[in-house]
Amino acid sequence: MSSSNVNVEDLIKSFRVGYDKAGLTIYVIPRENVTSITRDTGYAFNNEDIQLYGTRVILHLPCNGIIYGRYLTHINNELKGLFVVITENNCDISISWYEEGIDVKTHVKSNEALIIIVRLMRIKPHRIKPSSYALRIMRALGLSGRLLYSDTNNEIQVFGIEGGLIPSFQGNCMSEFIIKQWKLIFDECGFIVKVISDNDNILLIGGVNTMVIKQYYPSLDKWYELSRVTGFRNYLVVLEG
């Protein structure tokens, strides 16, 4: 089920218990509220401890029931995973996230459902500024340009090239390119010159107008779109570390 199919506000409009701390949100709601998202096959548990997929949250389940999820949803510029727990009988469920100092217990009745929402990553705008390393690379290559995208830690920086001598591109063009945890998708068949400096990678990309930047998140097993840059024919991509 895609994130657009889950309306969190509708799910929790009549919740009985609510808890929110350090990226973990818990609700106990009427079971009838989750009918639309519990039609798929879930995981049947029987008196066991379960770590929620893609998280460090552990459920201690001294009863029988089914877990549904993970459903992805965006809430307040954050990507979150939503899980649904249904029990056959009344059950005292403990939820632990030791790294965040969380260990909470809640009682779920047989006619109720437990909703667990876990923050997976923040998606919020930040002021971008080129690193001194990237600026040195541009000077060394004799290029000038404008920074179009940078992640928070400057692990990837994308510049639109405005001036300088662009090397001739040779070889076969490609519509996308994967390096480390990054995927670059082009609107046209583009050419790439790869320059390696120690553990870093510098890419010169030509012949494309628009480029989509994606990052792979192993815990989600998902490529997530970070940004889309456009308006130039040549780009410089600096990957640090």
PDB file of C-alpha atoms in Angstrom:
ATOM      1  CA  MET A   1       0.000   0.000   0.000  1.00  0.00           C
ATOM      2  CA  SER A   2       1.340   3.412  -0.914  1.00  0.00           C
ATOM      3  CA  SER A   3       1.590   6.320   1.483  1.00  0.00           C
ATOM      4  CA  SER A   4      -1.205   8.191  -0.304  1.00  0.00           C
ATOM      5  CA  ASN A   5      -3.690   5.482   0.765  1.00  0.00           C
ATOM      6  CA  VAL A   6      -3.176   6.052   4.484  1.00  0.00           C
ATOM      7  CA  ASN A   7      -4.950   9.030   6.029  1.00  0.00           C
ATOM      8  CA  VAL A   8      -3.482   9.242   9.516  1.00  0.00           C
ATOM      9  CA  GLU A   9      -5.919  11.914  10.682  1.00  0.00           C
ATOM     10  CA  ASP A  10      -8.882   9.688   9.836  1.00  0.00           C
ATOM     11  CA  LEU A  11      -7.287   6.730  11.603  1.00  0.00           C
ATOM     12  CA  ILE A  12      -6.703   8.523  14.900  1.00  0.00           C
ATOM     13  CA  LYS A  13      -9.753  10.790  15.074  1.00  0.00           C
ATOM     14  CA  SER A  14     -11.225   8.729  17.928  1.00  0.00           C
ATOM     15  CA  PHE A  15      -8.098   7.476  19.682  1.00  0.00           C
ATOM     16  CA  ARG A  16      -8.231   6.392  23.322  1.00  0.00           C
ATOM     17  CA  VAL A  17      -4.520   6.526  24.169  1.00  0.00           C
ATOM     18  CA  GLY A  18      -1.842   8.734  22.629  1.00  0.00           C
ATOM     19  CA  TYR A  19       1.932   8.866  23.135  1.00  0.00           C
ATOM     20  CA  ASP A  20       4.597  10.883  21.327  1.00  0.00           C
ATOM     21  CA  LYS A  21       8.320  11.081  22.048  1.00  0.00           C
ATOM     22  CA  ALA A  22      11.581  11.265  20.061  1.00  0.00           C
ATOM     23  CA  GLY A  23      10.123  10.232  16.727  1.00  0.00           C
ATOM     24  CA  LEU A  24       7.808   7.524  18.080  1.00  0.00           C
ATOM     25  CA  THR A  25       4.042   8.053  18.121  1.00  0.00           C
ATOM     26  CA  ILE A  26       1.523   5.549  19.480  1.00  0.00           C
ATOM     27  CA  TYR A  27      -2.284   5.495  19.352  1.00  0.00           C
ATOM     28  CA  VAL A  28      -4.879   3.013  20.551  1.00  0.00           C
ATOM     29  CA  ILE A  29      -7.956   3.317  18.357  1.00  0.00           C
ATOM     30  CA  PRO A  30     -11.175   1.411  17.569  1.00  0.00           C
ATOM     31  CA  ARG A  31     -10.368  -1.595  15.390  1.00  0.00           C
ATOM     32  CA  GLU A  32     -13.038  -0.612  12.874  1.00  0.00           C
ATOM     33  CA  ASN A  33     -10.916   2.435  11.949  1.00  0.00           C
ATOM     34  CA  VAL A  34      -8.186   0.273  10.396  1.00  0.00           C
ATOM     35  CA  THR A  35     -10.380  -1.972   8.244  1.00  0.00           C
ATOM     36  CA  SER A  36      -9.240  -0.320   5.012  1.00  0.00           C
ATOM     37  CA  ILE A  37      -5.521  -0.949   5.662  1.00  0.00           C
ATOM     38  CA  THR A  38      -5.683  -4.450   7.134  1.00  0.00           C
ATOM     39  CA  ARG A  39      -6.951  -6.290   4.086  1.00  0.00           C
ATOM     40  CA  ASP A  40      -3.492  -7.405   2.999  1.00  0.00           C
ATOM     41  CA  THR A  41      -1.621 -10.301   4.557  1.00  0.00           C
ATOM     42  CA  GLY A  42       0.093  -9.351   7.800  1.00  0.00           C
ATOM     43  CA  TYR A  43       2.572 -11.087  10.081  1.00  0.00           C
ATOM     44  CA  ALA A  44       0.962 -13.403  12.623  1.00  0.00           C
ATOM     45  CA  PHE A  45       2.696 -13.337  16.018  1.00  0.00           C
ATOM     46  CA  ASN A  46       2.367 -15.617  19.021  1.00  0.00           C
ATOM     47  CA  ASN A  47       3.829 -14.454  22.336  1.00  0.00           C
ATOM     48  CA  GLU A  48       7.089 -13.050  20.950  1.00  0.00           C
ATOM     49  CA  ASP A  49       9.311  -9.992  20.634  1.00  0.00           C
ATOM     50  CA  ILE A  50       9.382  -8.342  17.209  1.00  0.00           C
ATOM     51  CA  GLN A  51      11.587  -5.575  15.832  1.00  0.00           C
ATOM     52  CA  LEU A  52       9.591  -3.403  13.456  1.00  0.00           C
ATOM     53  CA  TYR A  53      11.005  -3.557   9.933  1.00  0.00           C
ATOM     54  CA  GLY A  54      13.434  -0.763   9.090  1.00  0.00           C
ATOM     55  CA  THR A  55      13.476   0.595  12.660  1.00  0.00           C
ATOM     56  CA  ARG A  56      15.028  -0.078  16.074  1.00  0.00           C
ATOM     57  CA  VAL A  57      11.637  -0.238  17.748  1.00  0.00           C
ATOM     58  CA  ILE A  58      10.893  -3.555  19.467  1.00  0.00           C
ATOM     59  CA  LEU A  59       7.435  -4.807  20.418  1.00  0.00           C
ATOM     60  CA  HIS A  60       7.038  -7.210  23.333  1.00  0.00           C
ATOM     61  CA  LEU A  61       3.858  -9.115  22.527  1.00  0.00           C
ATOM     62  CA  PRO A  62       2.651 -11.581  25.223  1.00  0.00           C
ATOM     63  CA  CYS A  63      -0.379 -12.552  23.142  1.00  0.00           C
ATOM     64  CA  ASN A  64      -1.550 -13.600  19.668  1.00  0.00           C
ATOM     65  CA  GLY A  65      -2.372 -11.297  16.799  1.00  0.00           C
ATOM     66  CA  ILE A  66      -1.274  -9.772  13.495  1.00  0.00           C
ATOM     67  CA  ILE A  67       1.024  -6.871  12.533  1.00  0.00           C
ATOM     68  CA  TYR A  68       0.349  -4.914   9.332  1.00  0.00           C
ATOM     69  CA  GLY A  69       2.773  -2.507   7.676  1.00  0.00           C
ATOM     70  CA  ARG A  70       5.080  -0.818   7.072  1.00  0.00           C
ATOM     71  CA  TYR A  71       3.064   1.909   5.359  1.00  0.00           C
ATOM     72  CA  LEU A  72       5.035   5.022   4.397  1.00  0.00           C
ATOM     73  CA  THR A  73       3.525   8.414   5.126  1.00  0.00           C
ATOM     74  CA  HIS A  74       4.697  12.043   5.153  1.00  0.00           C
ATOM     75  CA  ILE A  75       3.907  14.048   8.278  1.00  0.00           C
ATOM     76  CA  ASN A  76       5.303  17.544   8.949  1.00  0.00           C
ATOM     77  CA  ASN A  77       8.268  17.246   6.547  1.00  0.00           C
ATOM     78  CA  GLU A  78       9.193  13.807   7.877  1.00  0.00           C
ATOM     79  CA  LEU A  79       8.995  10.380   6.283  1.00  0.00           C
ATOM     80  CA  LYS A  80       7.434   7.948   8.734  1.00  0.00           C
ATOM     81  CA  GLY A  81       6.589   4.278   8.838  1.00  0.00           C
ATOM     82  CA  LEU A  82       3.156   3.274  10.112  1.00  0.00           C
ATOM     83  CA  PHE A  83       2.399  -0.141  11.633  1.00  0.00           C
ATOM     84  CA  VAL A  84      -0.899  -1.611  12.823  1.00  0.00           C
ATOM     85  CA  VAL A  85      -1.117  -4.235  15.589  1.00  0.00           C
ATOM     86  CA  ILE A  86      -4.302  -6.235  16.151  1.00  0.00           C
ATOM     87  CA  THR A  87      -4.601  -8.739  19.009  1.00  0.00           C
ATOM     88  CA  GLU A  88      -6.997 -11.650  19.454  1.00  0.00           C
ATOM     89  CA  ASN A  89      -7.618 -10.825  23.123  1.00  0.00           C
ATOM     90  CA  ASN A  90      -6.896  -8.011  25.553  1.00  0.00           C
ATOM     91  CA  CYS A  91      -3.125  -7.533  25.691  1.00  0.00           C
ATOM     92  CA  ASP A  92      -0.518  -5.431  27.518  1.00  0.00           C
ATOM     93  CA  ILE A  93       2.030  -4.501  24.840  1.00  0.00           C
ATOM     94  CA  SER A  94       5.430  -3.007  25.616  1.00  0.00           C
ATOM     95  CA  ILE A  95       7.133  -0.796  23.021  1.00  0.00           C
ATOM     96  CA  SER A  96      10.881  -0.213  23.389  1.00  0.00           C
ATOM     97  CA  TRP A  97      13.306   2.028  21.533  1.00  0.00           C
ATOM     98  CA  TYR A  98      16.366   1.724  23.718  1.00  0.00           C
ATOM     99  CA  GLU A  99      18.544   4.143  21.711  1.00  0.00           C
ATOM    100  CA  GLU A 100      15.998   6.891  22.446  1.00  0.00           C
ATOM    101  CA  GLY A 101      15.391   5.861  26.066  1.00  0.00           C
ATOM    102  CA  ILE A 102      11.833   4.743  25.344  1.00  0.00           C
ATOM    103  CA  ASP A 103      10.175   1.820  27.107  1.00  0.00           C
ATOM    104  CA  VAL A 104       6.413   2.248  27.344  1.00  0.00           C
ATOM    105  CA  LYS A 105       3.524  -0.150  27.937  1.00  0.00           C
ATOM    106  CA  THR A 106      -0.046   0.188  26.730  1.00  0.00           C
ATOM    107  CA  HIS A 107      -3.175  -1.924  27.104  1.00  0.00           C
ATOM    108  CA  VAL A 108      -4.974  -2.897  23.905  1.00  0.00           C
ATOM    109  CA  LYS A 109      -8.467  -4.396  24.049  1.00  0.00           C
ATOM    110  CA  SER A 110      -9.682  -7.095  21.683  1.00  0.00           C
ATOM    111  CA  ASN A 111     -11.870  -4.585  19.824  1.00  0.00           C
ATOM    112  CA  GLU A 112      -9.036  -2.067  19.431  1.00  0.00           C
ATOM    113  CA  ALA A 113      -5.948  -1.607  17.268  1.00  0.00           C
ATOM    114  CA  LEU A 114      -2.530  -0.254  18.155  1.00  0.00           C
ATOM    115  CA  ILE A 115      -1.085   2.281  15.705  1.00  0.00           C
ATOM    116  CA  ILE A 116       2.691   2.786  15.833  1.00  0.00           C
ATOM    117  CA  ILE A 117       4.287   5.561  13.780  1.00  0.00           C
ATOM    118  CA  VAL A 118       8.084   5.740  13.622  1.00  0.00           C
ATOM    119  CA  ARG A 119      10.094   8.587  12.136  1.00  0.00           C
ATOM    120  CA  LEU A 120      12.383   7.208   9.434  1.00  0.00           C
ATOM    121  CA  MET A 121      13.995  10.418   8.216  1.00  0.00           C
ATOM    122  CA  ARG A 122      13.516  14.169   8.149  1.00  0.00           C
ATOM    123  CA  ILE A 123      12.695  15.877   4.880  1.00  0.00           C
ATOM    124  CA  LYS A 124      13.000  19.571   5.425  1.00  0.00           C
ATOM    125  CA  PRO A 125      14.539  22.414   3.441  1.00  0.00           C
ATOM    126  CA  HIS A 126      17.927  23.704   4.469  1.00  0.00           C
ATOM    127  CA  ARG A 127      20.096  26.563   3.326  1.00  0.00           C
ATOM    128  CA  ILE A 128      22.676  25.179   0.940  1.00  0.00           C
ATOM    129  CA  LYS A 129      26.261  26.355   0.778  1.00  0.00           C
ATOM    130  CA  PRO A 130      29.100  24.790  -1.230  1.00  0.00           C
ATOM    131  CA  SER A 131      31.882  23.168   0.749  1.00  0.00           C
ATOM    132  CA  SER A 132      35.395  24.571   0.478  1.00  0.00           C
ATOM    133  CA  TYR A 133      36.447  21.235  -1.004  1.00  0.00           C
ATOM    134  CA  ALA A 134      33.902  21.495  -3.829  1.00  0.00           C
ATOM    135  CA  LEU A 135      35.010  25.058  -4.571  1.00  0.00           C
ATOM    136  CA  ARG A 136      38.633  23.888  -4.802  1.00  0.00           C
ATOM    137  CA  ILE A 137      37.583  21.183  -7.252  1.00  0.00           C
ATOM    138  CA  MET A 138      35.825  23.734  -9.437  1.00  0.00           C
ATOM    139  CA  ARG A 139      38.866  26.008  -9.447  1.00  0.00           C
ATOM    140  CA  ALA A 140      41.154  23.080 -10.266  1.00  0.00           C
ATOM    141  CA  LEU A 141      38.934  22.140 -13.213  1.00  0.00           C
ATOM    142  CA  GLY A 142      38.697  25.753 -14.361  1.00  0.00           C
ATOM    143  CA  LEU A 143      34.924  25.806 -14.031  1.00  0.00           C
ATOM    144  CA  SER A 144      32.422  28.267 -12.659  1.00  0.00           C
ATOM    145  CA  GLY A 145      28.861  27.473 -11.736  1.00  0.00           C
ATOM    146  CA  ARG A 146      25.964  27.656  -9.352  1.00  0.00           C
ATOM    147  CA  LEU A 147      25.202  25.241  -6.521  1.00  0.00           C
ATOM    148  CA  LEU A 148      21.797  23.715  -7.220  1.00  0.00           C
ATOM    149  CA  TYR A 149      21.577  21.015  -4.563  1.00  0.00           C
ATOM    150  CA  SER A 150      23.456  19.838  -1.492  1.00  0.00           C
ATOM    151  CA  ASP A 151      22.406  17.442   1.233  1.00  0.00           C
ATOM    152  CA  THR A 152      22.796  18.488   4.856  1.00  0.00           C
ATOM    153  CA  ASN A 153      26.287  17.012   5.250  1.00  0.00           C
ATOM    154  CA  ASN A 154      27.608  17.977   1.803  1.00  0.00           C
ATOM    155  CA  GLU A 155      27.948  14.303   0.887  1.00  0.00           C
ATOM    156  CA  ILE A 156      26.571  15.173  -2.536  1.00  0.00           C
ATOM    157  CA  GLN A 157      26.733  18.586  -4.202  1.00  0.00           C
ATOM    158  CA  VAL A 158      25.370  19.367  -7.653  1.00  0.00           C
ATOM    159  CA  PHE A 159      26.454  22.435  -9.612  1.00  0.00           C
ATOM    160  CA  GLY A 160      25.101  23.810 -12.856  1.00  0.00           C
ATOM    161  CA  ILE A 161      28.144  24.766 -14.941  1.00  0.00           C
ATOM    162  CA  GLU A 162      27.999  28.341 -16.213  1.00  0.00           C
ATOM    163  CA  GLY A 163      31.523  28.826 -17.567  1.00  0.00           C
ATOM    164  CA  GLY A 164      34.836  27.161 -18.249  1.00  0.00           C
ATOM    165  CA  LEU A 165      36.230  24.631 -20.665  1.00  0.00           C
ATOM    166  CA  ILE A 166      34.089  21.496 -20.757  1.00  0.00           C
ATOM    167  CA  PRO A 167      35.969  18.366 -21.875  1.00  0.00           C
ATOM    168  CA  SER A 168      34.636  16.468 -24.858  1.00  0.00           C
ATOM    169  CA  PHE A 169      32.410  13.568 -23.888  1.00  0.00           C
ATOM    170  CA  GLN A 170      33.104  10.162 -25.398  1.00  0.00           C
ATOM    171  CA  GLY A 171      31.589   6.714 -25.163  1.00  0.00           C
ATOM    172  CA  ASN A 172      27.984   5.636 -24.832  1.00  0.00           C
ATOM    173  CA  CYS A 173      25.361   7.874 -23.336  1.00  0.00           C
ATOM    174  CA  MET A 174      23.135   6.702 -20.493  1.00  0.00           C
ATOM    175  CA  SER A 175      19.769   7.598 -19.018  1.00  0.00           C
ATOM    176  CA  GLU A 176      20.777   7.015 -15.385  1.00  0.00           C
ATOM    177  CA  PHE A 177      23.892   6.473 -13.317  1.00  0.00           C
ATOM    178  CA  ILE A 178      24.346   4.838  -9.899  1.00  0.00           C
ATOM    179  CA  ILE A 179      27.334   5.501  -7.657  1.00  0.00           C
ATOM    180  CA  LYS A 180      27.511   4.596  -3.964  1.00  0.00           C
ATOM    181  CA  GLN A 181      24.044   5.278  -2.488  1.00  0.00           C
ATOM    182  CA  TRP A 182      23.167   7.851  -5.140  1.00  0.00           C
ATOM    183  CA  LYS A 183      21.195   7.515  -8.356  1.00  0.00           C
ATOM    184  CA  LEU A 184      21.163  10.236 -11.033  1.00  0.00           C
ATOM    185  CA  ILE A 185      18.344  10.049 -13.592  1.00  0.00           C
ATOM    186  CA  PHE A 186      18.530  12.143 -16.783  1.00  0.00           C
ATOM    187  CA  ASP A 187      15.734  13.427 -18.999  1.00  0.00           C
ATOM    188  CA  GLU A 188      17.963  12.811 -22.035  1.00  0.00           C
ATOM    189  CA  CYS A 189      20.697  10.318 -22.813  1.00  0.00           C
ATOM    190  CA  GLY A 190      23.652  11.995 -21.086  1.00  0.00           C
ATOM    191  CA  PHE A 191      27.403  11.584 -21.009  1.00  0.00           C
ATOM    192  CA  ILE A 192      29.568  11.243 -17.904  1.00  0.00           C
ATOM    193  CA  VAL A 193      33.241  11.831 -17.189  1.00  0.00           C
ATOM    194  CA  LYS A 194      34.223  10.319 -13.843  1.00  0.00           C
ATOM    195  CA  VAL A 195      37.156  11.753 -11.878  1.00  0.00           C
ATOM    196  CA  ILE A 196      38.299   9.994  -8.694  1.00  0.00           C
ATOM    197  CA  SER A 197      40.207  11.904  -6.014  1.00  0.00           C
ATOM    198  CA  ASP A 198      41.249   9.733  -3.054  1.00  0.00           C
ATOM    199  CA  ASN A 199      37.964   8.395  -1.643  1.00  0.00           C
ATOM    200  CA  ASP A 200      35.855  11.049  -3.328  1.00  0.00           C
ATOM    201  CA  ASN A 201      34.226  11.078  -6.744  1.00  0.00           C
ATOM    202  CA  ILE A 202      33.758  13.975  -9.123  1.00  0.00           C
ATOM    203  CA  LEU A 203      31.391  13.612 -12.065  1.00  0.00           C
ATOM    204  CA  LEU A 204      31.084  15.853 -15.106  1.00  0.00           C
ATOM    205  CA  ILE A 205      27.717  15.306 -16.763  1.00  0.00           C
ATOM    206  CA  GLY A 206      26.829  16.711 -20.165  1.00  0.00           C
ATOM    207  CA  GLY A 207      24.003  16.677 -22.671  1.00  0.00           C
ATOM    208  CA  VAL A 208      21.110  16.707 -20.213  1.00  0.00           C
ATOM    209  CA  ASN A 209      18.707  19.432 -19.174  1.00  0.00           C
ATOM    210  CA  THR A 210      17.017  17.944 -16.109  1.00  0.00           C
ATOM    211  CA  MET A 211      18.510  15.574 -13.550  1.00  0.00           C
ATOM    212  CA  VAL A 212      16.730  13.770 -10.701  1.00  0.00           C
ATOM    213  CA  ILE A 213      18.809  12.977  -7.602  1.00  0.00           C
ATOM    214  CA  LYS A 214      17.818   9.938  -5.549  1.00  0.00           C
ATOM    215  CA  GLN A 215      19.321   8.288  -2.477  1.00  0.00           C
ATOM    216  CA  TYR A 216      19.003   4.652  -1.461  1.00  0.00           C
ATOM    217  CA  TYR A 217      17.916   3.958   2.118  1.00  0.00           C
ATOM    218  CA  PRO A 218      18.740   0.330   3.042  1.00  0.00           C
ATOM    219  CA  SER A 219      16.415   0.313   6.053  1.00  0.00           C
ATOM    220  CA  LEU A 220      13.515   1.227   3.761  1.00  0.00           C
ATOM    221  CA  ASP A 221      14.761  -0.777   0.769  1.00  0.00           C
ATOM    222  CA  LYS A 222      13.726   2.251  -1.260  1.00  0.00           C
ATOM    223  CA  TRP A 223      15.153   4.914  -3.564  1.00  0.00           C
ATOM    224  CA  TYR A 224      13.886   8.279  -2.377  1.00  0.00           C
ATOM    225  CA  GLU A 225      13.879  11.397  -4.569  1.00  0.00           C
ATOM    226  CA  LEU A 226      15.844  14.208  -2.931  1.00  0.00           C
ATOM    227  CA  SER A 227      15.760  16.879  -5.590  1.00  0.00           C
ATOM    228  CA  ARG A 228      15.309  17.710  -9.258  1.00  0.00           C
ATOM    229  CA  VAL A 229      17.664  20.192 -10.943  1.00  0.00           C
ATOM    230  CA  THR A 230      17.176  21.757 -14.356  1.00  0.00           C
ATOM    231  CA  GLY A 231      18.131  24.653 -16.615  1.00  0.00           C
ATOM    232  CA  PHE A 232      21.714  23.685 -17.535  1.00  0.00           C
ATOM    233  CA  ARG A 233      23.281  21.454 -20.186  1.00  0.00           C
ATOM    234  CA  ASN A 234      26.319  20.539 -18.098  1.00  0.00           C
ATOM    235  CA  TYR A 235      26.576  19.638 -14.414  1.00  0.00           C
ATOM    236  CA  LEU A 236      29.304  18.960 -11.884  1.00  0.00           C
ATOM    237  CA  VAL A 237      28.559  16.431  -9.136  1.00  0.00           C
ATOM    238  CA  VAL A 238      30.910  16.255  -6.144  1.00  0.00           C
ATOM    239  CA  LEU A 239      30.605  13.245  -3.830  1.00  0.00           C
ATOM    240  CA  GLU A 240      32.605  13.523  -0.630  1.00  0.00           C
ATOM    241  CA  GLY A 241      33.583  10.565   1.523  1.00  0.00           C
TER     242      GLY A 241
END
